[in-house]
Amino acid sequence: MQHKAMGSAVALLALIDDKSYDEAWESLGEFAQAMIKRPDWTRLLERVRSPLGSLRSRTPSSQEQRETLPGLPDGHYVVYTFDSEFQNKAKGAETVTCAMAVGGEWKAIGYQVS
């Protein structure tokens, strides 16, 4: 089951790496799409991800299964953290949160980079 969640996380990261921010928003779960509108998502990613430059490397560093997350309904979640190196940031961290949607499909619902 978690491998499907990881697939959703990796797919989201690939779209973000390609600067396909609209497509990345399309791939999000419905809950995430309701929380952030496409233009806001695109502006946010342009502001926080674009300045880092191209990805040089990304290694999964942790995964945590959760039943609860702040501000979200109880459910099935997996939070992935990746150690990432970018053109303009040698040591970065990316977090992708995935949720099990109705019907059992895993969808990415959040992305953070620091």
Tab-separated table of N, CA, C and O in Angstrom:
chain	number	residue	atom	x	y	z
A	1	MET	N	0.824	-1.197	0.000
A	1	MET	CA	0.000	0.000	0.000
A	1	MET	C	0.866	1.258	0.000
A	1	MET	O	0.602	2.186	-0.732
A	2	GLN	N	1.916	1.272	0.829
A	2	GLN	CA	2.764	2.464	0.888
A	2	GLN	C	3.500	2.718	-0.416
A	2	GLN	O	3.806	3.862	-0.724
A	3	HIS	N	3.790	1.661	-1.185
A	3	HIS	CA	4.486	1.879	-2.451
A	3	HIS	C	3.635	2.708	-3.403
A	3	HIS	O	4.153	3.483	-4.191
A	4	LYS	N	2.304	2.574	-3.314
A	4	LYS	CA	1.427	3.397	-4.146
A	4	LYS	C	1.452	4.852	-3.679
A	4	LYS	O	1.401	5.768	-4.494
A	5	ALA	N	1.535	5.051	-2.373
A	5	ALA	CA	1.654	6.414	-1.849
A	5	ALA	C	2.979	7.030	-2.304
A	5	ALA	O	3.021	8.186	-2.733
A	6	MET	N	4.049	6.256	-2.248
A	6	MET	CA	5.350	6.755	-2.702
A	6	MET	C	5.295	7.102	-4.177
A	6	MET	O	5.863	8.107	-4.605
A	7	GLY	N	4.591	6.313	-4.964
A	7	GLY	CA	4.440	6.621	-6.389
A	7	GLY	C	3.780	7.967	-6.604
A	7	GLY	O	4.191	8.732	-7.482
A	8	SER	N	2.776	8.280	-5.797
A	8	SER	CA	2.110	9.588	-5.900
A	8	SER	C	3.059	10.711	-5.514
A	8	SER	O	3.074	11.766	-6.143
A	9	ALA	N	3.860	10.480	-4.480
A	9	ALA	CA	4.822	11.497	-4.043
A	9	ALA	C	5.870	11.750	-5.116
A	9	ALA	O	6.168	12.903	-5.451
A	10	VAL	N	6.416	10.689	-5.674
A	10	VAL	CA	7.450	10.817	-6.709
A	10	VAL	C	6.885	11.476	-7.966
A	10	VAL	O	7.544	12.307	-8.595
A	11	ALA	N	5.647	11.137	-8.322
A	11	ALA	CA	5.019	11.751	-9.498
A	11	ALA	C	4.845	13.252	-9.289
A	11	ALA	O	5.104	14.048	-10.206
A	12	LEU	N	4.419	13.650	-8.087
A	12	LEU	CA	4.280	15.082	-7.799
A	12	LEU	C	5.627	15.783	-7.900
A	12	LEU	O	5.750	16.843	-8.518
A	13	LEU	N	6.656	15.194	-7.313
A	13	LEU	CA	7.990	15.805	-7.360
A	13	LEU	C	8.497	15.949	-8.789
A	13	LEU	O	9.096	16.964	-9.141
A	14	ALA	N	8.231	14.956	-9.628
A	14	ALA	CA	8.666	15.032	-11.032
A	14	ALA	C	7.995	16.202	-11.743
A	14	ALA	O	8.644	16.927	-12.507
A	15	LEU	N	6.710	16.396	-11.492
A	15	LEU	CA	6.007	17.524	-12.112
A	15	LEU	C	6.557	18.855	-11.612
A	15	LEU	O	6.732	19.795	-12.396
A	16	ILE	N	6.852	18.934	-10.329
A	16	ILE	CA	7.415	20.162	-9.769
A	16	ILE	C	8.809	20.409	-10.347
A	16	ILE	O	9.146	21.539	-10.713
A	17	ASP	N	9.613	19.348	-10.451
A	17	ASP	CA	10.955	19.490	-11.033
A	17	ASP	C	10.892	20.020	-12.465
A	17	ASP	O	11.743	20.799	-12.883
A	18	ASP	N	9.865	19.609	-13.203
A	18	ASP	CA	9.697	20.048	-14.598
A	18	ASP	C	9.021	21.416	-14.707
A	18	ASP	O	8.742	21.870	-15.811
A	19	LYS	N	8.725	22.006	-13.547
A	19	LYS	CA	8.002	23.283	-13.483
A	19	LYS	C	6.619	23.174	-14.121
A	19	LYS	O	6.070	24.148	-14.618
A	20	SER	N	6.054	21.981	-14.073
A	20	SER	CA	4.692	21.739	-14.562
A	20	SER	C	3.742	21.923	-13.385
A	20	SER	O	3.094	20.979	-12.923
A	21	TYR	N	3.689	23.152	-12.894
A	21	TYR	CA	2.968	23.429	-11.658
A	21	TYR	C	1.462	23.242	-11.797
A	21	TYR	O	0.806	22.772	-10.866
A	22	ASP	N	0.901	23.581	-12.963
A	22	ASP	CA	-0.527	23.357	-13.172
A	22	ASP	C	-0.850	21.862	-13.151
A	22	ASP	O	-1.820	21.438	-12.542
A	23	GLU	N	-0.026	21.073	-13.823
A	23	GLU	CA	-0.232	19.625	-13.824
A	23	GLU	C	-0.042	19.051	-12.420
A	23	GLU	O	-0.745	18.105	-12.039
A	24	ALA	N	0.894	19.604	-11.678
A	24	ALA	CA	1.109	19.150	-10.296
A	24	ALA	C	-0.157	19.396	-9.478
A	24	ALA	O	-0.587	18.527	-8.711
A	25	TRP	N	-0.769	20.564	-9.663
A	25	TRP	CA	-2.017	20.858	-8.944
A	25	TRP	C	-3.105	19.866	-9.353
A	25	TRP	O	-3.847	19.376	-8.513
A	26	GLU	N	-3.176	19.558	-10.641
A	26	GLU	CA	-4.171	18.598	-11.138
A	26	GLU	C	-4.005	17.227	-10.490
A	26	GLU	O	-4.979	16.496	-10.319
A	27	SER	N	-2.777	16.867	-10.145
A	27	SER	CA	-2.515	15.549	-9.571
A	27	SER	C	-2.848	15.471	-8.078
A	27	SER	O	-2.897	14.382	-7.515
A	28	LEU	N	-3.063	16.618	-7.440
A	28	LEU	CA	-3.365	16.636	-6.012
A	28	LEU	C	-4.729	16.020	-5.729
A	28	LEU	O	-5.617	16.032	-6.576
A	29	GLY	N	-4.884	15.535	-4.508
A	29	GLY	CA	-6.173	15.042	-4.071
A	29	GLY	C	-7.187	16.174	-3.983
A	29	GLY	O	-6.821	17.351	-3.880
A	30	GLU	N	-8.459	15.811	-4.036
A	30	GLU	CA	-9.538	16.806	-4.028
A	30	GLU	C	-9.474	17.716	-2.806
A	30	GLU	O	-9.758	18.909	-2.904
A	31	PHE	N	-9.125	17.158	-1.659
A	31	PHE	CA	-9.063	17.955	-0.438
A	31	PHE	C	-8.037	19.084	-0.596
A	31	PHE	O	-8.311	20.234	-0.269
A	32	ALA	N	-6.873	18.749	-1.137
A	32	ALA	CA	-5.834	19.762	-1.333
A	32	ALA	C	-6.266	20.799	-2.357
A	32	ALA	O	-6.031	22.000	-2.183
A	33	GLN	N	-6.911	20.357	-3.428
A	33	GLN	CA	-7.373	21.296	-4.448
A	33	GLN	C	-8.416	22.257	-3.884
A	33	GLN	O	-8.477	23.407	-4.300
A	34	ALA	N	-9.203	21.782	-2.934
A	34	ALA	CA	-10.192	22.664	-2.308
A	34	ALA	C	-9.531	23.678	-1.377
A	34	ALA	O	-10.048	24.774	-1.180
A	35	MET	N	-8.379	23.320	-0.833
A	35	MET	CA	-7.687	24.194	0.122
A	35	MET	C	-6.849	25.274	-0.563
A	35	MET	O	-6.642	26.343	-0.006
A	36	ILE	N	-6.322	24.967	-1.742
A	36	ILE	CA	-5.498	25.946	-2.456
A	36	ILE	C	-5.890	25.927	-3.927
A	36	ILE	O	-5.870	24.877	-4.570
A	37	LYS	N	-6.248	27.057	-4.431
A	37	LYS	CA	-6.649	27.167	-5.833
A	37	LYS	C	-5.422	27.119	-6.734
A	37	LYS	O	-4.308	27.469	-6.330
A	38	ARG	N	-5.626	26.673	-7.953
A	38	ARG	CA	-4.516	26.488	-8.898
A	38	ARG	C	-3.619	27.722	-9.032
A	38	ARG	O	-2.391	27.593	-8.958
A	39	PRO	N	-4.152	28.945	-9.228
A	39	PRO	CA	-3.260	30.103	-9.384
A	39	PRO	C	-2.403	30.356	-8.134
A	39	PRO	O	-1.233	30.737	-8.248
A	40	ASP	N	-2.969	30.119	-6.958
A	40	ASP	CA	-2.216	30.313	-5.714
A	40	ASP	C	-1.116	29.265	-5.585
A	40	ASP	O	-0.001	29.564	-5.157
A	41	TRP	N	-1.422	28.023	-5.944
A	41	TRP	CA	-0.441	26.935	-5.922
A	41	TRP	C	0.722	27.266	-6.849
A	41	TRP	O	1.884	27.147	-6.476
A	42	THR	N	0.396	27.710	-8.052
A	42	THR	CA	1.424	28.023	-9.039
A	42	THR	C	2.310	29.167	-8.547
A	42	THR	O	3.545	29.086	-8.618
A	43	ARG	N	1.689	30.221	-8.024
A	43	ARG	CA	2.482	31.355	-7.503
A	43	ARG	C	3.366	30.923	-6.345
A	43	ARG	O	4.522	31.339	-6.249
A	44	LEU	N	2.827	30.098	-5.471
A	44	LEU	CA	3.597	29.627	-4.325
A	44	LEU	C	4.821	28.828	-4.769
A	44	LEU	O	5.932	29.063	-4.298
A	45	LEU	N	4.619	27.897	-5.686
A	45	LEU	CA	5.754	27.096	-6.155
A	45	LEU	C	6.776	27.939	-6.901
A	45	LEU	O	7.977	27.727	-6.753
A	46	GLU	N	6.307	28.893	-7.696
A	46	GLU	CA	7.251	29.779	-8.385
A	46	GLU	C	8.085	30.558	-7.371
A	46	GLU	O	9.275	30.779	-7.578
A	47	ARG	N	7.454	30.947	-6.274
A	47	ARG	CA	8.156	31.735	-5.263
A	47	ARG	C	9.135	30.898	-4.433
A	47	ARG	O	10.242	31.344	-4.151
A	48	VAL	N	8.754	29.674	-4.055
A	48	VAL	CA	9.601	28.908	-3.139
A	48	VAL	C	10.499	27.886	-3.833
A	48	VAL	O	11.584	27.589	-3.331
A	49	ARG	N	10.080	27.354	-4.963
A	49	ARG	CA	10.864	26.285	-5.586
A	49	ARG	C	11.767	26.784	-6.703
A	49	ARG	O	12.920	26.369	-6.811
A	50	SER	N	11.275	27.698	-7.530
A	50	SER	CA	12.064	28.168	-8.674
A	50	SER	C	13.424	28.753	-8.284
A	50	SER	O	14.418	28.481	-8.956
A	51	PRO	N	13.527	29.563	-7.203
A	51	PRO	CA	14.831	30.133	-6.854
A	51	PRO	C	15.901	29.091	-6.498
A	51	PRO	O	17.091	29.395	-6.543
A	52	LEU	N	15.477	27.876	-6.170
A	52	LEU	CA	16.443	26.842	-5.789
A	52	LEU	C	17.207	26.301	-6.991
A	52	LEU	O	18.254	25.698	-6.840
A	53	GLY	N	16.669	26.514	-8.177
A	53	GLY	CA	17.330	26.008	-9.373
A	53	GLY	C	17.004	24.547	-9.606
A	53	GLY	O	16.144	23.957	-8.946
A	54	SER	N	17.722	23.951	-10.520
A	54	SER	CA	17.435	22.569	-10.899
A	54	SER	C	17.840	21.595	-9.794
A	54	SER	O	18.751	21.855	-9.008
A	55	LEU	N	17.155	20.471	-9.785
A	55	LEU	CA	17.446	19.416	-8.820
A	55	LEU	C	18.738	18.722	-9.210
A	55	LEU	O	18.948	18.394	-10.377
A	56	ARG	N	19.597	18.497	-8.228
A	56	ARG	CA	20.829	17.740	-8.464
A	56	ARG	C	20.717	16.320	-7.918
A	56	ARG	O	21.209	15.386	-8.534
A	57	SER	N	20.092	16.181	-6.757
A	57	SER	CA	19.890	14.841	-6.201
A	57	SER	C	18.754	14.884	-5.195
A	57	SER	O	18.459	15.926	-4.608
A	58	ARG	N	18.136	13.710	-5.024
A	58	ARG	CA	17.041	13.583	-4.059
A	58	ARG	C	17.078	12.163	-3.528
A	58	ARG	O	17.073	11.206	-4.313
A	59	THR	N	17.101	12.041	-2.211
A	59	THR	CA	17.143	10.738	-1.565
A	59	THR	C	16.059	10.668	-0.503
A	59	THR	O	15.992	11.557	0.364
A	60	PRO	N	15.214	9.643	-0.548
A	60	PRO	CA	14.221	9.507	0.527
A	60	PRO	C	14.936	9.341	1.870
A	60	PRO	O	15.895	8.575	1.979
A	61	SER	N	14.503	10.097	2.874
A	61	SER	CA	15.162	9.996	4.182
A	61	SER	C	14.249	9.478	5.277
A	61	SER	O	14.726	8.907	6.247
A	62	SER	N	12.926	9.662	5.123
A	62	SER	CA	12.016	9.107	6.126
A	62	SER	C	10.610	9.013	5.562
A	62	SER	O	10.265	9.688	4.592
A	63	GLN	N	9.834	8.149	6.187
A	63	GLN	CA	8.416	8.053	5.887
A	63	GLN	C	7.710	7.737	7.187
A	63	GLN	O	8.219	7.006	8.022
A	64	GLU	N	6.570	8.372	7.359
A	64	GLU	CA	5.826	8.202	8.594
A	64	GLU	C	4.353	8.026	8.278
A	64	GLU	O	3.746	8.876	7.623
A	65	GLN	N	3.799	6.909	8.711
A	65	GLN	CA	2.363	6.686	8.566
A	65	GLN	C	1.655	7.414	9.697
A	65	GLN	O	2.102	7.374	10.851
A	66	ARG	N	0.571	8.087	9.351
A	66	ARG	CA	-0.193	8.839	10.345
A	66	ARG	C	-1.680	8.595	10.133
A	66	ARG	O	-2.119	8.382	9.007
A	67	GLU	N	-2.419	8.680	11.211
A	67	GLU	CA	-3.885	8.618	11.149
A	67	GLU	C	-4.483	10.010	11.333
A	67	GLU	O	-5.622	10.243	10.973
A	68	THR	N	-3.690	10.905	11.914
A	68	THR	CA	-4.130	12.282	12.119
A	68	THR	C	-3.012	13.231	11.719
A	68	THR	O	-1.833	12.915	11.860
A	69	LEU	N	-3.422	14.375	11.212
A	69	LEU	CA	-2.503	15.470	10.904
A	69	LEU	C	-3.210	16.766	11.281
A	69	LEU	O	-4.434	16.872	11.122
A	70	PRO	N	-2.479	17.752	11.767
A	70	PRO	CA	-3.117	19.015	12.168
A	70	PRO	C	-3.925	19.636	11.029
A	70	PRO	O	-3.447	19.734	9.902
A	71	GLY	N	-5.144	20.006	11.347
A	71	GLY	CA	-5.999	20.691	10.383
A	71	GLY	C	-6.645	19.804	9.334
A	71	GLY	O	-7.326	20.299	8.452
A	72	LEU	N	-6.412	18.489	9.423
A	72	LEU	CA	-6.982	17.564	8.445
A	72	LEU	C	-7.872	16.549	9.150
A	72	LEU	O	-7.645	16.222	10.315
A	73	PRO	N	-8.875	16.028	8.448
A	73	PRO	CA	-9.713	15.001	9.067
A	73	PRO	C	-8.901	13.726	9.309
A	73	PRO	O	-7.899	13.479	8.630
A	74	ASP	N	-9.335	12.926	10.270
A	74	ASP	CA	-8.672	11.647	10.495
A	74	ASP	C	-8.725	10.829	9.212
A	74	ASP	O	-9.695	10.895	8.445
A	75	GLY	N	-7.678	10.075	8.956
A	75	GLY	CA	-7.615	9.272	7.748
A	75	GLY	C	-6.319	8.501	7.698
A	75	GLY	O	-5.664	8.281	8.719
A	76	HIS	N	-5.931	8.114	6.507
A	76	HIS	CA	-4.684	7.377	6.288
A	76	HIS	C	-3.730	8.290	5.517
A	76	HIS	O	-4.029	8.688	4.390
A	77	TYR	N	-2.611	8.600	6.150
A	77	TYR	CA	-1.630	9.523	5.577
A	77	TYR	C	-0.243	8.897	5.626
A	77	TYR	O	0.063	8.119	6.523
A	78	VAL	N	0.584	9.277	4.684
A	78	VAL	CA	2.006	8.966	4.732
A	78	VAL	C	2.740	10.270	4.443
A	78	VAL	O	2.442	10.962	3.467
A	79	VAL	N	3.684	10.609	5.328
A	79	VAL	CA	4.486	11.818	5.169
A	79	VAL	C	5.899	11.374	4.793
A	79	VAL	O	6.558	10.654	5.557
A	80	TYR	N	6.339	11.775	3.616
A	80	TYR	CA	7.673	11.435	3.119
A	80	TYR	C	8.577	12.654	3.211
A	80	TYR	O	8.166	13.756	2.854
A	81	THR	N	9.794	12.422	3.645
A	81	THR	CA	10.812	13.470	3.650
A	81	THR	C	11.963	13.011	2.757
A	81	THR	O	12.357	11.835	2.788
A	82	PHE	N	12.466	13.951	1.973
A	82	PHE	CA	13.575	13.683	1.060
A	82	PHE	C	14.704	14.661	1.344
A	82	PHE	O	14.450	15.857	1.540
A	83	ASP	N	15.937	14.154	1.374
A	83	ASP	CA	17.109	15.035	1.400
A	83	ASP	C	17.378	15.412	-0.044
A	83	ASP	O	17.547	14.523	-0.897
A	84	SER	N	17.390	16.706	-0.323
A	84	SER	CA	17.495	17.170	-1.702
A	84	SER	C	18.634	18.170	-1.855
A	84	SER	O	18.911	18.948	-0.944
A	85	GLU	N	19.260	18.114	-3.005
A	85	GLU	CA	20.303	19.081	-3.355
A	85	GLU	C	19.875	19.760	-4.646
A	85	GLU	O	19.510	19.093	-5.615
A	86	PHE	N	19.923	21.083	-4.614
A	86	PHE	CA	19.523	21.878	-5.766
A	86	PHE	C	20.705	22.692	-6.269
A	86	PHE	O	21.706	22.849	-5.569
A	87	GLN	N	20.576	23.233	-7.438
A	87	GLN	CA	21.617	24.062	-8.033
A	87	GLN	C	22.008	25.212	-7.099
A	87	GLN	O	23.186	25.524	-6.960
A	88	ASN	N	21.033	25.834	-6.437
A	88	ASN	CA	21.306	27.000	-5.598
A	88	ASN	C	21.128	26.739	-4.109
A	88	ASN	O	21.096	27.681	-3.318
A	89	LYS	N	21.018	25.478	-3.705
A	89	LYS	CA	20.892	25.125	-2.292
A	89	LYS	C	21.461	23.724	-2.112
A	89	LYS	O	20.863	22.734	-2.544
A	90	ALA	N	22.610	23.668	-1.455
A	90	ALA	CA	23.308	22.394	-1.325
A	90	ALA	C	22.574	21.393	-0.438
A	90	ALA	O	22.557	20.201	-0.722
A	91	LYS	N	21.971	21.868	0.639
A	91	LYS	CA	21.273	20.952	1.549
A	91	LYS	C	19.850	21.431	1.735
A	91	LYS	O	19.615	22.439	2.392
A	92	GLY	N	18.941	20.709	1.135
A	92	GLY	CA	17.533	21.034	1.266
A	92	GLY	C	16.751	19.828	1.735
A	92	GLY	O	17.266	18.713	1.763
A	93	ALA	N	15.522	20.081	2.108
A	93	ALA	CA	14.625	18.998	2.493
A	93	ALA	C	13.264	19.261	1.851
A	93	ALA	O	12.794	20.397	1.835
A	94	GLU	N	12.689	18.213	1.315
A	94	GLU	CA	11.352	18.296	0.735
A	94	GLU	C	10.457	17.317	1.477
A	94	GLU	O	10.877	16.216	1.810
A	95	THR	N	9.237	17.742	1.725
A	95	THR	CA	8.251	16.887	2.375
A	95	THR	C	7.027	16.799	1.487
A	95	THR	O	6.529	17.821	1.017
A	96	VAL	N	6.588	15.582	1.236
A	96	VAL	CA	5.360	15.348	0.469
A	96	VAL	C	4.429	14.534	1.360
A	96	VAL	O	4.816	13.494	1.888
A	97	THR	N	3.228	15.038	1.521
A	97	THR	CA	2.205	14.328	2.294
A	97	THR	C	1.218	13.718	1.317
A	97	THR	O	0.742	14.388	0.396
A	98	CYS	N	0.921	12.434	1.527
A	98	CYS	CA	-0.043	11.719	0.702
A	98	CYS	C	-1.186	11.236	1.584
A	98	CYS	O	-0.988	10.918	2.755
A	99	ALA	N	-2.367	11.182	0.999
A	99	ALA	CA	-3.552	10.719	1.716
A	99	ALA	C	-4.264	9.674	0.877
A	99	ALA	O	-4.266	9.752	-0.356
A	100	MET	N	-4.882	8.730	1.567
A	100	MET	CA	-5.702	7.761	0.864
A	100	MET	C	-7.062	8.395	0.596
A	100	MET	O	-7.748	8.825	1.515
A	101	ALA	N	-7.397	8.472	-0.669
A	101	ALA	CA	-8.669	9.063	-1.079
A	101	ALA	C	-9.766	8.006	-1.034
A	101	ALA	O	-9.498	6.811	-0.875
A	102	VAL	N	-10.998	8.456	-1.198
A	102	VAL	CA	-12.128	7.532	-1.283
A	102	VAL	C	-11.848	6.558	-2.423
A	102	VAL	O	-11.405	6.948	-3.491
A	103	GLY	N	-12.060	5.300	-2.175
A	103	GLY	CA	-11.795	4.298	-3.198
A	103	GLY	C	-10.421	3.669	-3.054
A	103	GLY	O	-10.056	2.785	-3.821
A	104	GLY	N	-9.621	4.155	-2.105
A	104	GLY	CA	-8.320	3.552	-1.828
A	104	GLY	C	-7.157	4.064	-2.642
A	104	GLY	O	-6.048	3.554	-2.517
A	105	GLU	N	-7.365	5.071	-3.471
A	105	GLU	CA	-6.271	5.631	-4.268
A	105	GLU	C	-5.475	6.624	-3.426
A	105	GLU	O	-6.038	7.438	-2.703
A	106	TRP	N	-4.153	6.549	-3.525
A	106	TRP	CA	-3.284	7.491	-2.815
A	106	TRP	C	-3.067	8.727	-3.671
A	106	TRP	O	-2.800	8.621	-4.865
A	107	LYS	N	-3.176	9.901	-3.048
A	107	LYS	CA	-2.973	11.175	-3.742
A	107	LYS	C	-2.071	12.051	-2.884
A	107	LYS	O	-2.204	12.103	-1.660
A	108	ALA	N	-1.176	12.769	-3.530
A	108	ALA	CA	-0.389	13.776	-2.826
A	108	ALA	C	-1.320	14.911	-2.439
A	108	ALA	O	-2.200	15.302	-3.217
A	109	ILE	N	-1.155	15.428	-1.214
A	109	ILE	CA	-1.999	16.541	-0.772
A	109	ILE	C	-1.169	17.724	-0.273
A	109	ILE	O	-1.737	18.748	0.085
A	110	GLY	N	0.146	17.571	-0.247
A	110	GLY	CA	0.951	18.689	0.230
A	110	GLY	C	2.399	18.566	-0.167
A	110	GLY	O	2.909	17.453	-0.367
A	111	TYR	N	3.050	19.707	-0.299
A	111	TYR	CA	4.466	19.790	-0.644
A	111	TYR	C	5.084	20.944	0.117
A	111	TYR	O	4.501	22.041	0.172
A	112	GLN	N	6.233	20.685	0.725
A	112	GLN	CA	7.000	21.737	1.390
A	112	GLN	C	8.465	21.546	1.024
A	112	GLN	O	8.940	20.413	0.870
A	113	VAL	N	9.172	22.651	0.933
A	113	VAL	CA	10.608	22.601	0.695
A	113	VAL	C	11.283	23.583	1.638
A	113	VAL	O	10.771	24.679	1.908
A	114	SER	N	12.410	23.162	2.192
A	114	SER	CA	13.170	24.043	3.077
A	114	SER	C	14.659	23.823	2.866
A	114	SER	O	15.065	22.887	2.218
